[in-house]
Tab-separated table of C-alpha atoms and ligand atoms in Angstrom:
chain	number	residue	atom	x	y	z
A	310	UNK	CA	-53.923	-40.767	91.464
A	311	UNK	CA	-52.802	-42.536	88.229
A	312	UNK	CA	-50.411	-40.791	85.941
A	313	UNK	CA	-50.448	-42.928	83.284
A	314	UNK	CA	-51.627	-41.229	79.860
A	315	UNK	CA	-54.267	-42.077	77.788
A	316	UNK	CA	-53.775	-43.689	74.461
A	317	UNK	CA	-56.871	-42.584	73.348
A	318	UNK	CA	-56.247	-40.222	69.744
A	319	UNK	CA	-52.907	-41.375	68.768
A	320	UNK	CA	-51.697	-42.715	65.268
A	321	UNK	CA	-48.803	-44.683	64.493
A	322	UNK	CA	-47.760	-45.545	61.381
A	323	UNK	CA	-46.637	-49.634	60.899
A	324	UNK	CA	-44.923	-51.881	57.662
A	325	UNK	CA	-44.191	-54.775	57.527
A	326	UNK	CA	-42.960	-57.361	54.653
A	327	UNK	CA	-44.992	-60.919	53.505
A	328	UNK	CA	-43.676	-64.003	55.097
A	329	UNK	CA	-42.586	-67.016	52.301
A	330	UNK	CA	-42.817	-70.318	54.024
A	331	UNK	CA	-40.324	-72.487	52.486
A	332	UNK	CA	-42.161	-75.481	54.674
A	333	UNK	CA	-45.414	-75.184	54.846
A	334	UNK	CA	-48.003	-74.026	57.833
A	335	UNK	CA	-51.128	-75.896	56.686
A	336	UNK	CA	-53.409	-77.012	59.605
A	337	UNK	CA	-53.987	-75.911	63.184
A	338	UNK	CA	-53.751	-78.129	66.276
A	339	UNK	CA	-55.643	-75.482	68.076
A	340	UNK	CA	-58.047	-73.038	65.904
A	341	UNK	CA	-59.209	-71.312	68.630
A	342	UNK	CA	-56.167	-69.739	68.913
A	343	UNK	CA	-54.394	-70.260	65.601
A	344	UNK	CA	-51.635	-72.787	67.165
A	345	UNK	CA	-50.195	-74.354	64.026
A	346	UNK	CA	-50.196	-78.006	63.491
A	347	UNK	CA	-47.142	-78.012	61.362
A	348	UNK	CA	-43.773	-76.056	62.267
A	349	UNK	CA	-42.426	-73.632	59.464
A	350	UNK	CA	-39.332	-72.263	57.625
A	351	UNK	CA	-39.836	-68.980	55.979
A	352	UNK	CA	-37.863	-65.735	54.719
A	353	UNK	CA	-39.398	-62.424	55.363
A	354	UNK	CA	-39.751	-61.069	52.024
A	355	UNK	CA	-38.128	-57.225	50.545
A	356	UNK	CA	-39.667	-55.345	48.358
A	357	UNK	CA	-43.662	-56.055	49.114
A	358	UNK	CA	-44.548	-53.645	51.928
A	359	UNK	CA	-48.103	-53.780	53.911
A	360	UNK	CA	-48.050	-49.869	55.140
A	361	UNK	CA	-51.284	-49.662	58.067
A	362	UNK	CA	-51.890	-45.985	59.811
A	363	UNK	CA	-53.285	-47.383	63.021
A	364	UNK	CA	-55.353	-44.772	64.780
A	365	UNK	CA	-57.331	-45.110	68.392
A	366	UNK	CA	-60.574	-44.248	68.702
A	367	UNK	CA	-63.534	-44.355	71.476
A	368	UNK	CA	-65.474	-47.949	69.797
A	369	UNK	CA	-66.122	-48.781	67.141
A	370	UNK	CA	-63.323	-50.765	65.294
A	371	UNK	CA	-63.037	-50.668	61.535
A	372	UNK	CA	-60.494	-52.113	58.690
A	373	UNK	CA	-59.650	-50.587	55.567
A	374	UNK	CA	-57.228	-52.395	53.186
A	375	UNK	CA	-56.920	-51.067	49.732
A	376	UNK	CA	-59.552	-48.920	50.125
A	377	UNK	CA	-62.038	-51.675	50.681
A	378	UNK	CA	-64.153	-51.869	54.417
A	379	UNK	CA	-62.843	-55.683	55.644
A	380	UNK	CA	-65.746	-57.815	57.874
A	381	UNK	CA	-65.230	-56.991	61.506
A	382	UNK	CA	-65.448	-60.783	62.125
A	383	UNK	CA	-62.242	-61.408	60.633
A	384	UNK	CA	-60.813	-58.567	63.013
A	385	UNK	CA	-62.929	-59.018	66.550
A	386	UNK	CA	-60.780	-61.547	68.081
A	387	UNK	CA	-57.559	-59.945	66.975
A	388	UNK	CA	-58.692	-56.425	68.448
A	389	UNK	CA	-59.697	-58.568	71.778
A	390	UNK	CA	-56.291	-59.254	72.403
A	391	UNK	CA	-54.924	-56.060	70.680
A	392	UNK	CA	-57.339	-54.321	72.587
A	393	UNK	CA	-56.294	-55.534	76.072
A	394	UNK	CA	-52.696	-54.813	76.177
A	395	UNK	CA	-53.798	-50.667	76.045
A	396	UNK	CA	-55.588	-51.169	79.205
A	397	UNK	CA	-57.968	-48.991	78.230
A	398	UNK	CA	-61.380	-49.977	76.691
A	399	UNK	CA	-60.260	-48.627	73.416
A	400	UNK	CA	-61.502	-49.075	69.455
A	401	UNK	CA	-58.831	-48.941	66.381
A	402	UNK	CA	-59.971	-47.316	63.100
A	403	UNK	CA	-56.911	-48.906	60.563
A	404	UNK	CA	-56.655	-47.688	57.127
A	405	UNK	CA	-53.820	-50.103	55.587
A	406	UNK	CA	-52.193	-50.336	51.726
A	407	UNK	CA	-49.755	-53.524	50.264
A	408	UNK	CA	-48.255	-52.564	47.630
A	409	UNK	CA	-48.707	-55.950	45.593
A	410	UNK	CA	-52.205	-58.477	45.336
A	411	UNK	CA	-53.894	-58.413	47.961
A	412	UNK	CA	-55.526	-62.117	49.523
A	413	UNK	CA	-54.087	-63.996	46.518
A	414	UNK	CA	-51.493	-66.025	47.665
A	415	UNK	CA	-48.750	-63.586	48.621
A	416	UNK	CA	-48.808	-63.723	52.089
A	417	UNK	CA	-50.634	-60.360	52.097
A	418	UNK	CA	-52.611	-61.075	55.314
A	419	UNK	CA	-48.870	-62.220	57.042
A	420	UNK	CA	-47.466	-58.549	56.516
A	421	UNK	CA	-50.765	-56.730	56.966
A	422	UNK	CA	-51.281	-58.623	60.809
A	423	UNK	CA	-47.910	-58.020	61.591
A	424	UNK	CA	-47.951	-54.267	60.841
A	425	UNK	CA	-51.742	-54.713	62.570
A	426	UNK	CA	-49.687	-55.960	65.295
A	427	UNK	CA	-46.171	-54.193	65.821
A	428	UNK	CA	-48.462	-50.545	65.375
A	429	UNK	CA	-50.670	-51.198	68.628
A	430	UNK	CA	-48.268	-53.149	70.485
A	431	UNK	CA	-45.832	-50.185	70.158
A	432	UNK	CA	-48.512	-47.668	71.087
A	433	UNK	CA	-49.219	-48.988	74.431
A	434	UNK	CA	-45.519	-49.552	75.014
A	435	UNK	CA	-42.543	-48.875	72.953
A	436	UNK	CA	-40.226	-51.764	74.793
A	437	UNK	CA	-43.153	-54.038	73.748
A	438	UNK	CA	-41.092	-57.471	73.110
A	439	UNK	CA	-41.115	-58.788	69.590
A	440	UNK	CA	-42.214	-62.142	70.958
A	441	UNK	CA	-45.110	-60.981	72.580
A	442	UNK	CA	-46.170	-59.495	68.917
A	443	UNK	CA	-45.344	-62.410	67.450
A	444	UNK	CA	-48.234	-64.106	69.803
A	445	UNK	CA	-49.964	-60.943	69.206
A	446	UNK	CA	-50.476	-61.024	65.122
A	447	UNK	CA	-50.380	-64.945	65.694
A	448	UNK	CA	-54.341	-64.650	65.977
A	449	UNK	CA	-54.407	-62.799	63.525
A	450	UNK	CA	-52.796	-65.533	60.664
A	451	UNK	CA	-50.158	-67.830	62.056
A	452	UNK	CA	-48.056	-66.571	58.722
A	453	UNK	CA	-47.700	-63.548	60.467
A	454	UNK	CA	-46.497	-64.373	63.950
A	455	UNK	CA	-43.058	-65.005	61.901
A	456	UNK	CA	-43.183	-61.116	59.479
A	457	UNK	CA	-42.492	-59.471	62.847
A	458	UNK	CA	-39.042	-61.080	62.023
A	459	UNK	CA	-37.273	-60.091	59.819
A	460	UNK	CA	-34.547	-62.534	57.554
A	461	UNK	CA	-34.884	-65.977	58.157
A	462	UNK	CA	-37.783	-67.055	60.744
A	463	UNK	CA	-39.274	-70.375	62.440
A	464	UNK	CA	-42.735	-70.618	63.593
A	465	UNK	CA	-42.976	-74.020	65.498
A	466	UNK	CA	-45.711	-76.287	65.494
A	467	UNK	CA	-48.013	-76.077	68.290
A	468	UNK	CA	-46.137	-72.886	69.427
A	469	UNK	CA	-47.661	-69.277	70.454
A	470	UNK	CA	-44.689	-67.121	68.896
A	471	UNK	CA	-42.130	-66.922	65.488
A	472	UNK	CA	-38.197	-66.652	66.383
A	473	UNK	CA	-35.758	-65.521	63.843
A	474	UNK	CA	-32.919	-67.914	63.316
A	475	UNK	CA	-30.699	-65.097	61.511
A	476	UNK	CA	-31.697	-62.317	60.504
A	477	UNK	CA	-31.189	-61.154	56.736
A	478	UNK	CA	-27.280	-60.450	56.383
A	479	UNK	CA	-27.269	-64.153	56.766
A	480	UNK	CA	-27.268	-65.088	52.682
A	481	UNK	CA	-28.101	-62.272	51.018
A	482	UNK	CA	-28.196	-63.726	47.846
A	483	UNK	CA	-31.325	-65.618	48.506
A	484	UNK	CA	-33.844	-64.840	46.652
A	485	UNK	CA	-37.103	-65.177	45.989
A	486	UNK	CA	-39.031	-64.357	42.348
A	487	UNK	CA	-42.731	-64.148	42.889
A	488	UNK	CA	-44.644	-64.887	39.454
A	489	UNK	CA	-47.834	-63.527	39.872
A	490	UNK	CA	-50.370	-65.717	37.679
A	491	UNK	CA	-53.717	-64.144	38.934
A	492	UNK	CA	-54.748	-60.904	40.862
A	493	UNK	CA	-57.852	-61.737	42.145
A	494	UNK	CA	-58.666	-63.447	45.392
A	495	UNK	CA	-59.185	-66.542	46.395
A	496	UNK	CA	-62.302	-68.292	47.010
A	497	UNK	CA	-61.165	-70.256	50.078
A	498	UNK	CA	-58.983	-68.141	52.582
A	499	UNK	CA	-56.425	-70.587	53.798
A	500	UNK	CA	-58.209	-70.056	57.254
A	501	UNK	CA	-61.264	-72.224	55.769
A	502	UNK	CA	-59.074	-74.632	53.208
A	503	UNK	CA	-56.881	-75.665	56.606
A	504	UNK	CA	-59.885	-76.461	58.422
A	505	UNK	CA	-61.168	-78.221	55.776
A	506	UNK	CA	-58.215	-80.201	54.785
A	507	UNK	CA	-58.145	-80.970	58.890
A	508	UNK	CA	-61.482	-82.635	59.108
A	509	UNK	CA	-62.262	-83.986	55.174
A	510	UNK	CA	-58.308	-84.658	53.962
A	511	UNK	CA	-57.104	-88.681	54.978
A	512	UNK	CA	-54.220	-87.669	54.089
A	513	UNK	CA	-53.957	-84.793	56.912
A	514	UNK	CA	-52.174	-86.211	60.041
A	515	UNK	CA	-49.537	-87.775	57.569
A	516	UNK	CA	-49.357	-84.684	56.358
A	517	UNK	CA	-48.327	-83.495	59.520
A	518	UNK	CA	-46.627	-86.175	60.923
A	519	UNK	CA	-43.789	-86.133	57.954
A	520	UNK	CA	-43.790	-82.169	57.443
A	521	UNK	CA	-42.184	-81.802	61.120
A	522	UNK	CA	-39.125	-84.062	59.005
A	523	UNK	CA	-38.895	-81.920	56.486
A	524	UNK	CA	-38.898	-78.896	58.606
A	525	UNK	CA	-35.873	-80.249	60.574
A	526	UNK	CA	-34.091	-81.143	56.821
A	527	UNK	CA	-34.580	-78.162	55.734
A	528	UNK	CA	-33.479	-76.319	58.767
A	529	UNK	CA	-30.439	-77.913	58.686
A	530	UNK	CA	-30.145	-77.182	54.318
A	531	UNK	CA	-30.764	-73.495	55.471
A	532	UNK	CA	-27.360	-73.579	57.971
A	533	UNK	CA	-25.443	-75.075	55.631
A	534	UNK	CA	-26.210	-72.634	52.940
A	535	UNK	CA	-27.219	-75.859	50.867
A	536	UNK	CA	-28.998	-74.066	48.103
A	537	UNK	CA	-30.167	-77.336	46.220
A	538	UNK	CA	-31.132	-79.150	49.061
A	539	UNK	CA	-33.299	-76.024	50.615
A	540	UNK	CA	-35.043	-75.805	47.258
A	541	UNK	CA	-35.724	-79.731	46.901
A	542	UNK	CA	-36.963	-79.855	50.693
A	543	UNK	CA	-39.378	-76.725	49.587
A	544	UNK	CA	-40.669	-77.666	46.581
A	545	UNK	CA	-41.354	-81.833	48.719
A	546	UNK	CA	-43.043	-78.988	51.341
A	547	UNK	CA	-45.385	-77.583	48.914
A	548	UNK	CA	-46.659	-80.391	46.810
A	549	UNK	CA	-46.874	-82.082	49.745
A	550	UNK	CA	-49.022	-79.090	51.012
A	551	UNK	CA	-50.923	-79.342	47.581
A	552	UNK	CA	-51.719	-83.498	48.116
A	553	UNK	CA	-54.090	-81.795	51.664
A	554	UNK	CA	-55.159	-79.780	49.802
A	555	UNK	CA	-56.292	-81.675	46.685
A	556	UNK	CA	-57.589	-84.904	49.212
A	557	UNK	CA	-59.833	-82.158	50.591
A	558	UNK	CA	-64.003	-82.685	50.445
A	559	UNK	CA	-64.398	-80.964	48.537
A	560	UNK	CA	-60.901	-80.194	46.611
A	561	UNK	CA	-58.933	-77.360	47.313
A	562	UNK	CA	-57.463	-76.430	43.767
A	563	UNK	CA	-55.642	-73.084	44.169
A	564	UNK	CA	-53.628	-73.802	40.741
A	565	UNK	CA	-53.967	-72.119	37.288
A	566	UNK	CA	-53.680	-73.132	34.237
A	567	UNK	CA	-50.520	-71.387	33.994
A	568	UNK	CA	-49.499	-72.376	37.122
A	569	UNK	CA	-48.734	-75.966	35.681
A	570	UNK	CA	-47.040	-74.333	33.057
A	571	UNK	CA	-45.093	-72.496	34.968
A	572	UNK	CA	-44.499	-74.907	37.396
A	573	UNK	CA	-43.162	-77.297	34.417
A	574	UNK	CA	-40.700	-74.324	32.986
A	575	UNK	CA	-38.694	-74.500	36.579
A	576	UNK	CA	-38.128	-78.327	36.219
A	577	UNK	CA	-36.878	-77.941	32.914
A	578	UNK	CA	-34.542	-74.489	34.400
A	579	UNK	CA	-33.384	-77.002	36.370
A	580	UNK	CA	-32.309	-79.510	33.910
A	581	UNK	CA	-30.754	-76.628	31.482
A	582	UNK	CA	-28.581	-76.453	35.170
A	583	UNK	CA	-30.113	-73.785	36.584
A	584	UNK	CA	-30.735	-73.487	39.658
A	585	UNK	CA	-34.115	-73.126	40.402
A	586	UNK	CA	-36.900	-74.613	43.069
A	587	UNK	CA	-41.021	-73.465	42.565
A	588	UNK	CA	-42.880	-73.590	45.816
A	589	UNK	CA	-47.007	-71.824	46.012
A	590	UNK	CA	-49.363	-71.856	49.091
A	591	UNK	CA	-52.635	-71.032	48.556
A	592	UNK	CA	-53.409	-69.621	45.731
A	593	UNK	CA	-52.451	-69.741	41.973
A	594	UNK	CA	-48.936	-67.519	42.241
A	595	UNK	CA	-46.016	-69.498	41.893
A	596	UNK	CA	-42.609	-68.531	43.763
A	597	UNK	CA	-39.629	-69.477	42.788
A	598	UNK	CA	-36.572	-70.631	44.880
A	599	UNK	CA	-32.776	-69.540	44.064
A	600	UNK	CA	-29.416	-67.113	43.881
A	601	UNK	CA	-28.547	-63.587	42.925
A	602	UNK	CA	-26.335	-64.680	39.840
A	603	UNK	CA	-28.916	-66.747	38.889
A	604	UNK	CA	-31.438	-64.238	38.327
A	605	UNK	CA	-31.346	-62.771	35.435
A	606	UNK	CA	-31.124	-65.890	33.603
A	607	UNK	CA	-34.385	-66.556	34.982
A	608	UNK	CA	-35.580	-63.438	34.836
A	609	UNK	CA	-34.382	-63.333	30.205
A	610	UNK	CA	-36.346	-66.702	30.178
A	611	UNK	CA	-39.494	-65.879	32.281
A	612	UNK	CA	-39.520	-63.143	29.915
A	613	UNK	CA	-39.669	-65.066	26.595
A	614	UNK	CA	-41.749	-68.285	28.063
A	615	UNK	CA	-44.524	-66.339	29.429
A	616	UNK	CA	-44.719	-62.057	28.207
A	617	UNK	CA	-47.895	-62.190	30.171
A	618	UNK	CA	-46.579	-62.650	33.786
A	619	UNK	CA	-45.803	-60.430	36.202
A	620	UNK	CA	-42.316	-61.139	37.754
A	621	UNK	CA	-41.555	-59.534	41.449
A	622	UNK	CA	-37.490	-60.375	42.674
A	623	UNK	CA	-37.631	-60.112	46.520
A	624	UNK	CA	-34.724	-60.703	48.429
A	625	UNK	CA	-33.809	-61.599	52.520
A	626	UNK	CA	-35.918	-58.701	54.124
A	627	UNK	CA	-36.840	-56.750	57.495
A	628	UNK	CA	-38.972	-57.409	60.039
A	629	UNK	CA	-42.165	-55.239	61.241
A	630	UNK	CA	-40.893	-51.544	61.949
A	631	UNK	CA	-43.327	-48.357	63.145
A	632	UNK	CA	-42.925	-44.700	62.706
A	633	UNK	CA	-44.206	-41.880	64.027
B	1661	PMV	O1	-51.379	-67.322	58.033
B	1661	PMV	P1	-52.399	-67.770	56.608
B	1661	PMV	O2	-53.601	-68.597	57.655
B	1661	PMV	O3	-52.808	-66.974	56.146
B	1661	PMV	O4	-52.214	-69.060	55.889
B	1661	PMV	C1	-50.323	-69.209	55.990
B	1661	PMV	C2	-50.995	-70.440	54.829
B	1661	PMV	C3	-49.874	-70.723	53.670
B	1661	PMV	O5	-49.839	-69.583	53.449
B	1661	PMV	C4	-50.303	-72.134	52.660
B	1661	PMV	C5	-48.216	-71.728	54.404
B	1661	PMV	C6	-47.044	-70.427	54.857
B	1661	PMV	O6	-47.273	-71.465	56.161
B	1661	PMV	O7	-47.425	-69.340	55.159
């Protein structure tokens, strides 16, 4: 007779932070299992958090994010893999809250799926290996594989799981200022956008080839803590990703007028000798890369030129965690 305790009616609370890519993942090698076509180098951001309460139930999984019931098809593949971990035919009731805008290009899917994967895996086995939690999170969202880890992470093209390159203490002065241009859900999710770019952008193949080179150079700039080199490469990676987005059919334009205003503003900061570099994701928000010593000057300039923009200064953060 098995002595294994049932996991039915158990609850866990999991937290995770968004993963901001310094060099971008855009496009899937295989859409079936969400395998990335490009390697990405990223930082897990402190200060922005997804908190997720997971309870095991007999059937009918539901996911509620910030009080809104989510479409089940977005989670079905993930739950198939997650359910298999538990050795029982279980379903999940999930209630998640983000303390930052959701689905607006601030990587809420990375922190959301990382928390979910970590919570379910730890329910099944408190010693479940982080690499395997990362592979489970990837089924939900590629960037979530990175969010499972803290600090500086990477997810290689073609791979199932992310890796941590350095924990948050490697470069504690590193900062990302997230500038919120528009707090609204995007029309095209990253998933749809990536598939559209792969199918229709004439530049997609070149993007994939070039991204590997940018990624490798960025990894060595990170090792040397060379902020100028890393900032320049992050900027190039974001703009080249946008090249494939804009050249898709129909064109994917995630930017708002204020996005361009901010991009030009950051260029001017650099011309004036302030170390600031811009990056963006699938949304109108602009993320500014800098070091701690420049944060005050940048925030003051932002307040003066963009008084209605909310700016959140984040530093390297921790990976996903659970409490019972
Ligand atoms: O993980 P997804 O499916 O949300 O895609 C993330 C895509 C980007 O944010 C644009 C880039 C990245 O590497 O995070």
